[in-house]
JSON list of C-alpha atoms in Angstrom, two decimals:
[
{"chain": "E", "resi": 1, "resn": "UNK", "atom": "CA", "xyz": [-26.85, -4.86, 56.38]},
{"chain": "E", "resi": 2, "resn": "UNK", "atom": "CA", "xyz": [-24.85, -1.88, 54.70]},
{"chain": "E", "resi": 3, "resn": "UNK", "atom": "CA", "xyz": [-21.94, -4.55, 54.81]},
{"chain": "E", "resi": 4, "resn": "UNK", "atom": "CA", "xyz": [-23.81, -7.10, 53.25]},
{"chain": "E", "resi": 5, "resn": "UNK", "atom": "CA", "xyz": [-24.73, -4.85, 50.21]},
{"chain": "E", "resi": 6, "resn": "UNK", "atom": "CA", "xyz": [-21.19, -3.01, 49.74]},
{"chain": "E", "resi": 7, "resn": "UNK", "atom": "CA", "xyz": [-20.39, -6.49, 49.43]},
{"chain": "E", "resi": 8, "resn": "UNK", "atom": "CA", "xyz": [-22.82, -7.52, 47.33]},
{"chain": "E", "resi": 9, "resn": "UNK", "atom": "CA", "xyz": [-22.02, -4.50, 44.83]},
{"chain": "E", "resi": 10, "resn": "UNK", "atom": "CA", "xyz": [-18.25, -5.15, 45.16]},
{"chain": "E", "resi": 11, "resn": "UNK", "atom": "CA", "xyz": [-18.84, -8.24, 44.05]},
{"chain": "E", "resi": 12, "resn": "UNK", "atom": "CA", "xyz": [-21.12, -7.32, 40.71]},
{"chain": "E", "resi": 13, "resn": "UNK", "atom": "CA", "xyz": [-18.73, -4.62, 40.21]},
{"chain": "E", "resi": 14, "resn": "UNK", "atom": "CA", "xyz": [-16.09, -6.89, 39.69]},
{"chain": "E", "resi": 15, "resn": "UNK", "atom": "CA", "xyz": [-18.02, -9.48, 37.79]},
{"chain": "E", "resi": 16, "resn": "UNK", "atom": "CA", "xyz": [-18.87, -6.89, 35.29]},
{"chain": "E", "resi": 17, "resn": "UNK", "atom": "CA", "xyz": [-15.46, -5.18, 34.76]},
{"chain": "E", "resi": 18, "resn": "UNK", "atom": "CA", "xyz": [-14.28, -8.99, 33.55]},
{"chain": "E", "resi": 19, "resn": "UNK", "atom": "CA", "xyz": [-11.26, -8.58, 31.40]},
{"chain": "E", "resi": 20, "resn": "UNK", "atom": "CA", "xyz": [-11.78, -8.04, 27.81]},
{"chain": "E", "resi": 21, "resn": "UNK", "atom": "CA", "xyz": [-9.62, -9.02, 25.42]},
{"chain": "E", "resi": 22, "resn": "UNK", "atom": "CA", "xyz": [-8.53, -6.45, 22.61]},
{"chain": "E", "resi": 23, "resn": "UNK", "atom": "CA", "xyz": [-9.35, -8.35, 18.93]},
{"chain": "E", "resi": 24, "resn": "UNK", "atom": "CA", "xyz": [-6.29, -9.77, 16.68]},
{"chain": "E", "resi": 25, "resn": "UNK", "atom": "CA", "xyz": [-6.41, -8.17, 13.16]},
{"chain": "E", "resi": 26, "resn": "UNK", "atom": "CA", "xyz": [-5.25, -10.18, 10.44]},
{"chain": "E", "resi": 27, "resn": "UNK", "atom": "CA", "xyz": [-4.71, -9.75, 6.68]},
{"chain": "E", "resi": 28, "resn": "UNK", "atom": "CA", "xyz": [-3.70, -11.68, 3.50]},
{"chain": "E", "resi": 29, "resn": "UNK", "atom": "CA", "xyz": [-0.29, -10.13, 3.01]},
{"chain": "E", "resi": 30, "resn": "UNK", "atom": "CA", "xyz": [1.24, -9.58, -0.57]},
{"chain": "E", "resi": 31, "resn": "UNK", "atom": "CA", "xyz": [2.22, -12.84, -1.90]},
{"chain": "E", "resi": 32, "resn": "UNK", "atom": "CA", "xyz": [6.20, -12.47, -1.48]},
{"chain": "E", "resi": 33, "resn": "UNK", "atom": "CA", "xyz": [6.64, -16.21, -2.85]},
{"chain": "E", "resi": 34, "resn": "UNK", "atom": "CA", "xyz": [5.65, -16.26, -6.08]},
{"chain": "E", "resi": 35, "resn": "UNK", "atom": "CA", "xyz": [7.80, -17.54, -9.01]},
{"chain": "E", "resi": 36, "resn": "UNK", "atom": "CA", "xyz": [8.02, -15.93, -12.40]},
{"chain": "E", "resi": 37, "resn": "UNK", "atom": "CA", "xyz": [6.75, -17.98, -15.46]},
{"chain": "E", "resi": 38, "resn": "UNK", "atom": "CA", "xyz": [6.59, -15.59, -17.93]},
{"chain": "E", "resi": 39, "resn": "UNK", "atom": "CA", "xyz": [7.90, -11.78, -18.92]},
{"chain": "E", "resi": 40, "resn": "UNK", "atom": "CA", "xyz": [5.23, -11.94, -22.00]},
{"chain": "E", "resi": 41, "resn": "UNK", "atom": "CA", "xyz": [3.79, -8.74, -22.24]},
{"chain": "E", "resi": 42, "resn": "UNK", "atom": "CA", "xyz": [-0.13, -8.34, -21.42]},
{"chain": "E", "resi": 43, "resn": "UNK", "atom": "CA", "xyz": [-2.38, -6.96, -19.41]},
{"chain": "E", "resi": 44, "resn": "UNK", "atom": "CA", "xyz": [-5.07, -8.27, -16.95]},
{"chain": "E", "resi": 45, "resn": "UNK", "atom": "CA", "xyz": [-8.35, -7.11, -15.10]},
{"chain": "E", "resi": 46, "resn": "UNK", "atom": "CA", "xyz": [-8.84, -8.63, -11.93]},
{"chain": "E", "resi": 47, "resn": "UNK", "atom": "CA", "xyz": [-12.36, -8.62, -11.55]},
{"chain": "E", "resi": 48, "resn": "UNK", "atom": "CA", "xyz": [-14.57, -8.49, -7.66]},
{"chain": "E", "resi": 49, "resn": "UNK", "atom": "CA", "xyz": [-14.15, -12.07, -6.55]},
{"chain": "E", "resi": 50, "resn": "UNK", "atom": "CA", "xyz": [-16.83, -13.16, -5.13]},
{"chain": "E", "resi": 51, "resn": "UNK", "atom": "CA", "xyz": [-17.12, -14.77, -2.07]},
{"chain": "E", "resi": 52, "resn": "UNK", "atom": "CA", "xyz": [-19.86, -16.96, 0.23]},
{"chain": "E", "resi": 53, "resn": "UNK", "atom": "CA", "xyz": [-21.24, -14.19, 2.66]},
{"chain": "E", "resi": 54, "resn": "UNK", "atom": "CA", "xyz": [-20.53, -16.33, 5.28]},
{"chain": "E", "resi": 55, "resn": "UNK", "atom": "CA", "xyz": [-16.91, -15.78, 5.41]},
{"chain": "E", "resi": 56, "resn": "UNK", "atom": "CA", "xyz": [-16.84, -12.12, 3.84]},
{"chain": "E", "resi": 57, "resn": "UNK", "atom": "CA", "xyz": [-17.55, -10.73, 7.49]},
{"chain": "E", "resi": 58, "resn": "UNK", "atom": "CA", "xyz": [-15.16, -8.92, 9.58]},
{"chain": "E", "resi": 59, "resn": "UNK", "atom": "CA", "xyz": [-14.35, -12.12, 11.87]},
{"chain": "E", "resi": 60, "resn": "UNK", "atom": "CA", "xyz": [-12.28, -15.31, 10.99]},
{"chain": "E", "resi": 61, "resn": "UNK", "atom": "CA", "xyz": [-14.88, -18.06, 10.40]},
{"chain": "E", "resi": 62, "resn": "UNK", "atom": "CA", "xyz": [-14.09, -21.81, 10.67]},
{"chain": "E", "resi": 63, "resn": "UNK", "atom": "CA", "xyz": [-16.15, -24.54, 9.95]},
{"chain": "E", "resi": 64, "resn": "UNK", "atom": "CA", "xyz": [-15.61, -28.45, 10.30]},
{"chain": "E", "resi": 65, "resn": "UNK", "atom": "CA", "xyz": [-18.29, -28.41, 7.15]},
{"chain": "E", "resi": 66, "resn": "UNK", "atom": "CA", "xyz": [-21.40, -28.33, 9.15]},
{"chain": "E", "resi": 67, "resn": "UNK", "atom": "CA", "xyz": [-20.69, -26.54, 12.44]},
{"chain": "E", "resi": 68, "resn": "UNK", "atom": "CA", "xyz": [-19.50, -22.67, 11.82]},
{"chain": "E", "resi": 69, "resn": "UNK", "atom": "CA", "xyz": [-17.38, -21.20, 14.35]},
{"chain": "E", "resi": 70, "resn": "UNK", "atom": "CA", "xyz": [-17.44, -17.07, 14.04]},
{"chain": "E", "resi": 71, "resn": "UNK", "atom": "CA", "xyz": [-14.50, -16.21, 16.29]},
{"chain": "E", "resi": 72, "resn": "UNK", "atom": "CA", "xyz": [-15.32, -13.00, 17.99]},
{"chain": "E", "resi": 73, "resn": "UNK", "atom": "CA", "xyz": [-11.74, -11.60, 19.04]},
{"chain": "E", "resi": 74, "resn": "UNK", "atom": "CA", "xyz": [-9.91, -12.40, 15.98]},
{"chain": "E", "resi": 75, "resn": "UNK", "atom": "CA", "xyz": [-10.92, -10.44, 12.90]},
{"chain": "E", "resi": 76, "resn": "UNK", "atom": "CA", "xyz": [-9.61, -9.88, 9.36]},
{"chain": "E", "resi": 77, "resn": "UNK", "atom": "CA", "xyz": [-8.17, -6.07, 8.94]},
{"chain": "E", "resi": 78, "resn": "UNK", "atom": "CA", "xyz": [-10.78, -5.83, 5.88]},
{"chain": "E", "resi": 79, "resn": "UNK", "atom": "CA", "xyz": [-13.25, -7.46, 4.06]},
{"chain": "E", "resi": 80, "resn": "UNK", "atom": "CA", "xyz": [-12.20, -10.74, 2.45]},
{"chain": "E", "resi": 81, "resn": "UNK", "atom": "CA", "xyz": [-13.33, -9.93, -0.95]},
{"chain": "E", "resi": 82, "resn": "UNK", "atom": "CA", "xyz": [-10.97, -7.71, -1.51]},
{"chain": "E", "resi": 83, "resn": "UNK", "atom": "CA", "xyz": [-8.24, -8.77, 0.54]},
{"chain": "E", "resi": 84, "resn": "UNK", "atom": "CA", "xyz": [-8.20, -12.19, -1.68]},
{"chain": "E", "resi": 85, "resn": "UNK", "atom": "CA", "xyz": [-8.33, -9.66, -5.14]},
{"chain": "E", "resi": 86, "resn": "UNK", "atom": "CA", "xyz": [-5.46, -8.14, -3.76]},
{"chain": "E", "resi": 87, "resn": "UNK", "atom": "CA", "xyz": [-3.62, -11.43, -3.15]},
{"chain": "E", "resi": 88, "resn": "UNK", "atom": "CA", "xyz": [-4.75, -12.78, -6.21]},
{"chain": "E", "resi": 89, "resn": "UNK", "atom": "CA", "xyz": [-3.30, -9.41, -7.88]},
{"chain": "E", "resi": 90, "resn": "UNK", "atom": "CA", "xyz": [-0.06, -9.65, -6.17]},
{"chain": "E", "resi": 91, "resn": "UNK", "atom": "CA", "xyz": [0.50, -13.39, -7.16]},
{"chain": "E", "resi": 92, "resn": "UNK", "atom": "CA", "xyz": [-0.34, -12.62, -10.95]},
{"chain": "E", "resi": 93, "resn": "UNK", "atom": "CA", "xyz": [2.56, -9.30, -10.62]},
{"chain": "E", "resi": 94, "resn": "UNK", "atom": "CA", "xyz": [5.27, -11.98, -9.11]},
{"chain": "E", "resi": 95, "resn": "UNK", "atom": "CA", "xyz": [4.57, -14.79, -11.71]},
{"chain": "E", "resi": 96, "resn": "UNK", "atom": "CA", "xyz": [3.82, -12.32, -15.24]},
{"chain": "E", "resi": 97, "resn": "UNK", "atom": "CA", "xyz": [6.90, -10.35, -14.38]},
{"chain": "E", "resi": 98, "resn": "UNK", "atom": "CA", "xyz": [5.77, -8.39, -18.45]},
{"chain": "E", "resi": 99, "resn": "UNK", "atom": "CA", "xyz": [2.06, -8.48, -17.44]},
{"chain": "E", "resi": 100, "resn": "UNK", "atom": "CA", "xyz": [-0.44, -5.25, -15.99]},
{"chain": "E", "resi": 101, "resn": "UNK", "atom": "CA", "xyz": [-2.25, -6.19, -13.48]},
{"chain": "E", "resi": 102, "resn": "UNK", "atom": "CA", "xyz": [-5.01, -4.08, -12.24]},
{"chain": "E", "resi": 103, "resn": "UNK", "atom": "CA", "xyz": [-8.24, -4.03, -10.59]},
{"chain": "E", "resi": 104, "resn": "UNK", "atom": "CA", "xyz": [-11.55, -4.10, -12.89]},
{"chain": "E", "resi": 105, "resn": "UNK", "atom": "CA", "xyz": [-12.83, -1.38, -10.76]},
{"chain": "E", "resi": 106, "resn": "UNK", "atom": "CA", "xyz": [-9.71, 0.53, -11.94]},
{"chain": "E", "resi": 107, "resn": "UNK", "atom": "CA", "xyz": [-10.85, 2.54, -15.25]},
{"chain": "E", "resi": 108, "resn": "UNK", "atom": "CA", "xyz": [-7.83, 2.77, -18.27]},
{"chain": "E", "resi": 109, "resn": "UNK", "atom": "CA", "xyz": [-7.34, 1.46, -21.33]},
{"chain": "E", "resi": 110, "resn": "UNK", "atom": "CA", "xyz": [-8.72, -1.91, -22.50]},
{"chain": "E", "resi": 111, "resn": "UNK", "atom": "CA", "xyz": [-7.13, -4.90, -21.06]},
{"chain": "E", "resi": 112, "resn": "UNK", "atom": "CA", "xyz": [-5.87, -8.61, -22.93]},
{"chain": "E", "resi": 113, "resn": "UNK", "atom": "CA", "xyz": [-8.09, -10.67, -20.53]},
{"chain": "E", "resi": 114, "resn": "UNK", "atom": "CA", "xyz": [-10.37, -10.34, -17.26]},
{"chain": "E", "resi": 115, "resn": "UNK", "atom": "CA", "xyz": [-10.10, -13.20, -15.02]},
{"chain": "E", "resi": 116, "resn": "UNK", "atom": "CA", "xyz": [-13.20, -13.31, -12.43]},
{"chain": "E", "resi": 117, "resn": "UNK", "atom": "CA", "xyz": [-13.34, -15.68, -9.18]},
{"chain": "E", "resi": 118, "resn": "UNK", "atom": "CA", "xyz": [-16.32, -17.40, -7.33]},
{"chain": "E", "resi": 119, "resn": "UNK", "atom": "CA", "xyz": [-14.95, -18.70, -4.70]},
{"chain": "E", "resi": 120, "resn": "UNK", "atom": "CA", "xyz": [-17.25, -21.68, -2.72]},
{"chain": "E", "resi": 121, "resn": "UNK", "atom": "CA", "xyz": [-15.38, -22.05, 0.01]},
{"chain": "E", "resi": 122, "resn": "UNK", "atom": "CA", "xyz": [-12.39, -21.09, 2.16]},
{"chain": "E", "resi": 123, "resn": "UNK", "atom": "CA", "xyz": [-12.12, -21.94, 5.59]},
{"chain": "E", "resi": 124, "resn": "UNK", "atom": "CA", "xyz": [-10.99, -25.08, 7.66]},
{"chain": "E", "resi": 125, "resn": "UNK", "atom": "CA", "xyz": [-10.25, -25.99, 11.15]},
{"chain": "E", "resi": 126, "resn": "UNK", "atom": "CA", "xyz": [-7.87, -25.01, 13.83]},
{"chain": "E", "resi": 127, "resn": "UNK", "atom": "CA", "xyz": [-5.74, -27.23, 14.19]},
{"chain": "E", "resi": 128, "resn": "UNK", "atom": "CA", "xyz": [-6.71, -29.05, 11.16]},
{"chain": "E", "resi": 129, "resn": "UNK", "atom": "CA", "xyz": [-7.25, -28.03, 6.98]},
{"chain": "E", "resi": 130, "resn": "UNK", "atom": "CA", "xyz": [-8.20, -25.56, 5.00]},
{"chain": "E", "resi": 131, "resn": "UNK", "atom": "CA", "xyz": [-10.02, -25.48, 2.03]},
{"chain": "E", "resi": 132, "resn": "UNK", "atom": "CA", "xyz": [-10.04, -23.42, -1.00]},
{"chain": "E", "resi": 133, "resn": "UNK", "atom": "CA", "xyz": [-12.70, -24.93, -4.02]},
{"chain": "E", "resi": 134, "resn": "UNK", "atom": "CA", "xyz": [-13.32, -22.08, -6.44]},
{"chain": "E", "resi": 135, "resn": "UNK", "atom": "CA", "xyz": [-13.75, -21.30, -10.07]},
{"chain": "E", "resi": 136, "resn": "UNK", "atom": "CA", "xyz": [-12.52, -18.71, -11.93]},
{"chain": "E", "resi": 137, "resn": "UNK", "atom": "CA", "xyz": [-12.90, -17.55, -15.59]},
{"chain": "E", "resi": 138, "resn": "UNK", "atom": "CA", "xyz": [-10.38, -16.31, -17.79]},
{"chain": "E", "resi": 139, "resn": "UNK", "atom": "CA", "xyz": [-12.43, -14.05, -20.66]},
{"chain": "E", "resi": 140, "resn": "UNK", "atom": "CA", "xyz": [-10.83, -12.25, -24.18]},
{"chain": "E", "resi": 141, "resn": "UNK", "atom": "CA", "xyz": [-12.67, -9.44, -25.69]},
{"chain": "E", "resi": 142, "resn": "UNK", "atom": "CA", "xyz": [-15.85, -10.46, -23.54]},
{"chain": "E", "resi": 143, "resn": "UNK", "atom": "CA", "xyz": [-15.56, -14.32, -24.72]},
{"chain": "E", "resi": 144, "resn": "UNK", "atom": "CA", "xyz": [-14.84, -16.84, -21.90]},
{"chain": "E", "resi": 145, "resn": "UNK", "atom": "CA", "xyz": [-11.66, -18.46, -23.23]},
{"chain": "E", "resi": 146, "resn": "UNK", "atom": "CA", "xyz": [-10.75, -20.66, -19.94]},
{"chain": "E", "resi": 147, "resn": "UNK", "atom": "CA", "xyz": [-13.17, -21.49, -16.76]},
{"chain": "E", "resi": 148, "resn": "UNK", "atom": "CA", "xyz": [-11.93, -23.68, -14.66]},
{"chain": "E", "resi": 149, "resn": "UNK", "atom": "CA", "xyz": [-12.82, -25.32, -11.36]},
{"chain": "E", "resi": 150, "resn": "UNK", "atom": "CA", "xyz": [-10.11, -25.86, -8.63]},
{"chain": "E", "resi": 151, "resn": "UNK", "atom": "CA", "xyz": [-9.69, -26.92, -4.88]},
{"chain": "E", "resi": 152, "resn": "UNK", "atom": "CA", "xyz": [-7.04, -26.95, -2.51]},
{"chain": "E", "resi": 153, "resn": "UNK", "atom": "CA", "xyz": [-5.98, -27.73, 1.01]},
{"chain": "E", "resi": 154, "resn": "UNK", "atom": "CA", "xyz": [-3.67, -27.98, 3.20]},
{"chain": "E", "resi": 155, "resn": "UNK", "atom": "CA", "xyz": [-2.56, -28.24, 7.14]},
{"chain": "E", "resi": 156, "resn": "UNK", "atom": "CA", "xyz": [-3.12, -25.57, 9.30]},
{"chain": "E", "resi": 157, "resn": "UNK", "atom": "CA", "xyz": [-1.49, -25.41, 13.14]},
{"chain": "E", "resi": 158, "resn": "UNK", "atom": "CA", "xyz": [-2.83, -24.44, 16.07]},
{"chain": "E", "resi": 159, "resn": "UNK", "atom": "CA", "xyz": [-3.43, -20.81, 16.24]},
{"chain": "E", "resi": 160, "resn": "UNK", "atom": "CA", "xyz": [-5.52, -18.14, 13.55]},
{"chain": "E", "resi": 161, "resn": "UNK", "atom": "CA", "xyz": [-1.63, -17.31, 12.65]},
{"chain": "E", "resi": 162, "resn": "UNK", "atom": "CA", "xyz": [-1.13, -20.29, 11.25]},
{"chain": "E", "resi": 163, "resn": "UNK", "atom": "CA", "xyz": [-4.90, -20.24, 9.79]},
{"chain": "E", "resi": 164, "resn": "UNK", "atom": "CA", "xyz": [-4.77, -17.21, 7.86]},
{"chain": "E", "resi": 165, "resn": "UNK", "atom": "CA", "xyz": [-1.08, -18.06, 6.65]},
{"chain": "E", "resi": 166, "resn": "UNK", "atom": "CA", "xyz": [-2.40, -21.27, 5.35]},
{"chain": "E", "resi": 167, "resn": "UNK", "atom": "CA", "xyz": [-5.39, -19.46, 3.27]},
{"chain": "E", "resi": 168, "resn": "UNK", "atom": "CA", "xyz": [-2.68, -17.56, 2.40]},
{"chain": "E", "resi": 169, "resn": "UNK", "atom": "CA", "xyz": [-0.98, -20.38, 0.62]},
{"chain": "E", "resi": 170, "resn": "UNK", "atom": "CA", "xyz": [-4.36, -21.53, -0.73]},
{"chain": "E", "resi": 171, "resn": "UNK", "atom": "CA", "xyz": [-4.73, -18.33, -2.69]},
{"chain": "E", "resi": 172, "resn": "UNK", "atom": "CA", "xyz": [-1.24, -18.24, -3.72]},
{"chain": "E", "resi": 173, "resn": "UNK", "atom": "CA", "xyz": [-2.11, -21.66, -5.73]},
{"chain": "E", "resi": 174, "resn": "UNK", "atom": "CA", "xyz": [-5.10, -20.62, -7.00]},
{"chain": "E", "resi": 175, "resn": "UNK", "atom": "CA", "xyz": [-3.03, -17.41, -8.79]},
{"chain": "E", "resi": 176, "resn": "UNK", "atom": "CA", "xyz": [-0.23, -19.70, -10.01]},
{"chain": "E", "resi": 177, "resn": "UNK", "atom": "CA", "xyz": [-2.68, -21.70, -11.81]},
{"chain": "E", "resi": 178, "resn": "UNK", "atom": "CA", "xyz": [-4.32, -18.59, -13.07]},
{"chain": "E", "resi": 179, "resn": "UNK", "atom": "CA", "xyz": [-0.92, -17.16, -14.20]},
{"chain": "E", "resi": 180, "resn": "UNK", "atom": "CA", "xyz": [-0.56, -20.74, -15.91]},
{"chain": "E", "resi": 181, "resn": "UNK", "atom": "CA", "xyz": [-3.50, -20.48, -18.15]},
{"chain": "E", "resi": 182, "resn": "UNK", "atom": "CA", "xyz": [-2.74, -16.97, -18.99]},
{"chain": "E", "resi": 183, "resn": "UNK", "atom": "CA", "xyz": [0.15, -17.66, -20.16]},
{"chain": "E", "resi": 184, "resn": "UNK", "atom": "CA", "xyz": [-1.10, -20.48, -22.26]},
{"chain": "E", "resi": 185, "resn": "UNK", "atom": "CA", "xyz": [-3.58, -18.66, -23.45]},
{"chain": "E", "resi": 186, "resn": "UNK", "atom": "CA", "xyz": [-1.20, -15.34, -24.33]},
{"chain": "E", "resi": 187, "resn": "UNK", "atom": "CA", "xyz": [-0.57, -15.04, -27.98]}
]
């Protein structure tokens, strides 16, 4: 009987010290692609964009557009909120090489414009596409002067690599159109 339990316990021992895998972290890195379109001088607020709670959690959500997959080992470094202002930030900096570019939540001197995002939705599926369908504003001395709606996608591969690097890409766009209608809108 004392062989039958040590047994027994060997076995639940080893059922419960299963092998856990360590999370993945993964970020929106500083957009290293973008283009310049313009050395006009001006200066920019970047306002908190604004983001469906469903993906601003600390794991990588997908979704097929009804069925939400939270993925519990791979996991974004920060918040996406902010990771997207700062990607959105970087993208504006690469395209308005004469342009400052700073956070609203940054205090200084009175900026040209304030751009603000809402984004709807930004996810996909692995393999599959991802989605980006926002709108953002582009205000002057408190006066919307542009709002516009936009969505993108585009093919994503197999692995959250390949997901987050397509987002990536989607957010990219969405800043080169922003830096577009800036400088239309520059005097």
């Amino acid at each position: 009987m004392k062989k039958y339990l040590a047994i027994c316990a060997f076995v639940i021992l080893g059922a419960c010290a299963h092998n856990h895998q360590a999370p993945s972290y993964y970020t929106l890195a500083e957009n290293a692609g973008g283009v310049a379109i313009s050395s006009k001088k001006m200066s920019v607020d970047v306002g908190r964009i604004k983001v469906p709670e469903y993906i601003d959690r600390s794991q990588i959500v997908t979704t097929d557009g009804a069925a939400v997959t939270v993925a519990e080992n791979e996991r974004w470094a920060e918040r996406v909120g902010p990771m997207t202002e700062r990607r959105i930030m970087s993208g504006l900096r690469a395209r308005l090489t004469g342009a400052t570019v700073k956070s609203a939540d940054f205090i200084g001197a009175p900026t040209d414009y304030s751009v603000f995002v809402e984004i709807y939705r930004l996810d996909g599926t692995i393999p599959g596409n991802v989605v980006l369908d926002a709108t953002y504003s582009i205000v002057e001395n408190g006066t919307p002067v542009k709002t516009r709606r936009v969505e993108y996608a585009d093919t994503c591969g197999d692995s959250y690599s390949d997901y987050v690097h397509a987002i990536g890409g989607l957010v990219d766009k969405l800043s080169r159109d922003i830096s577009r209608d800036l400088v239309r809108l520059a005097k």
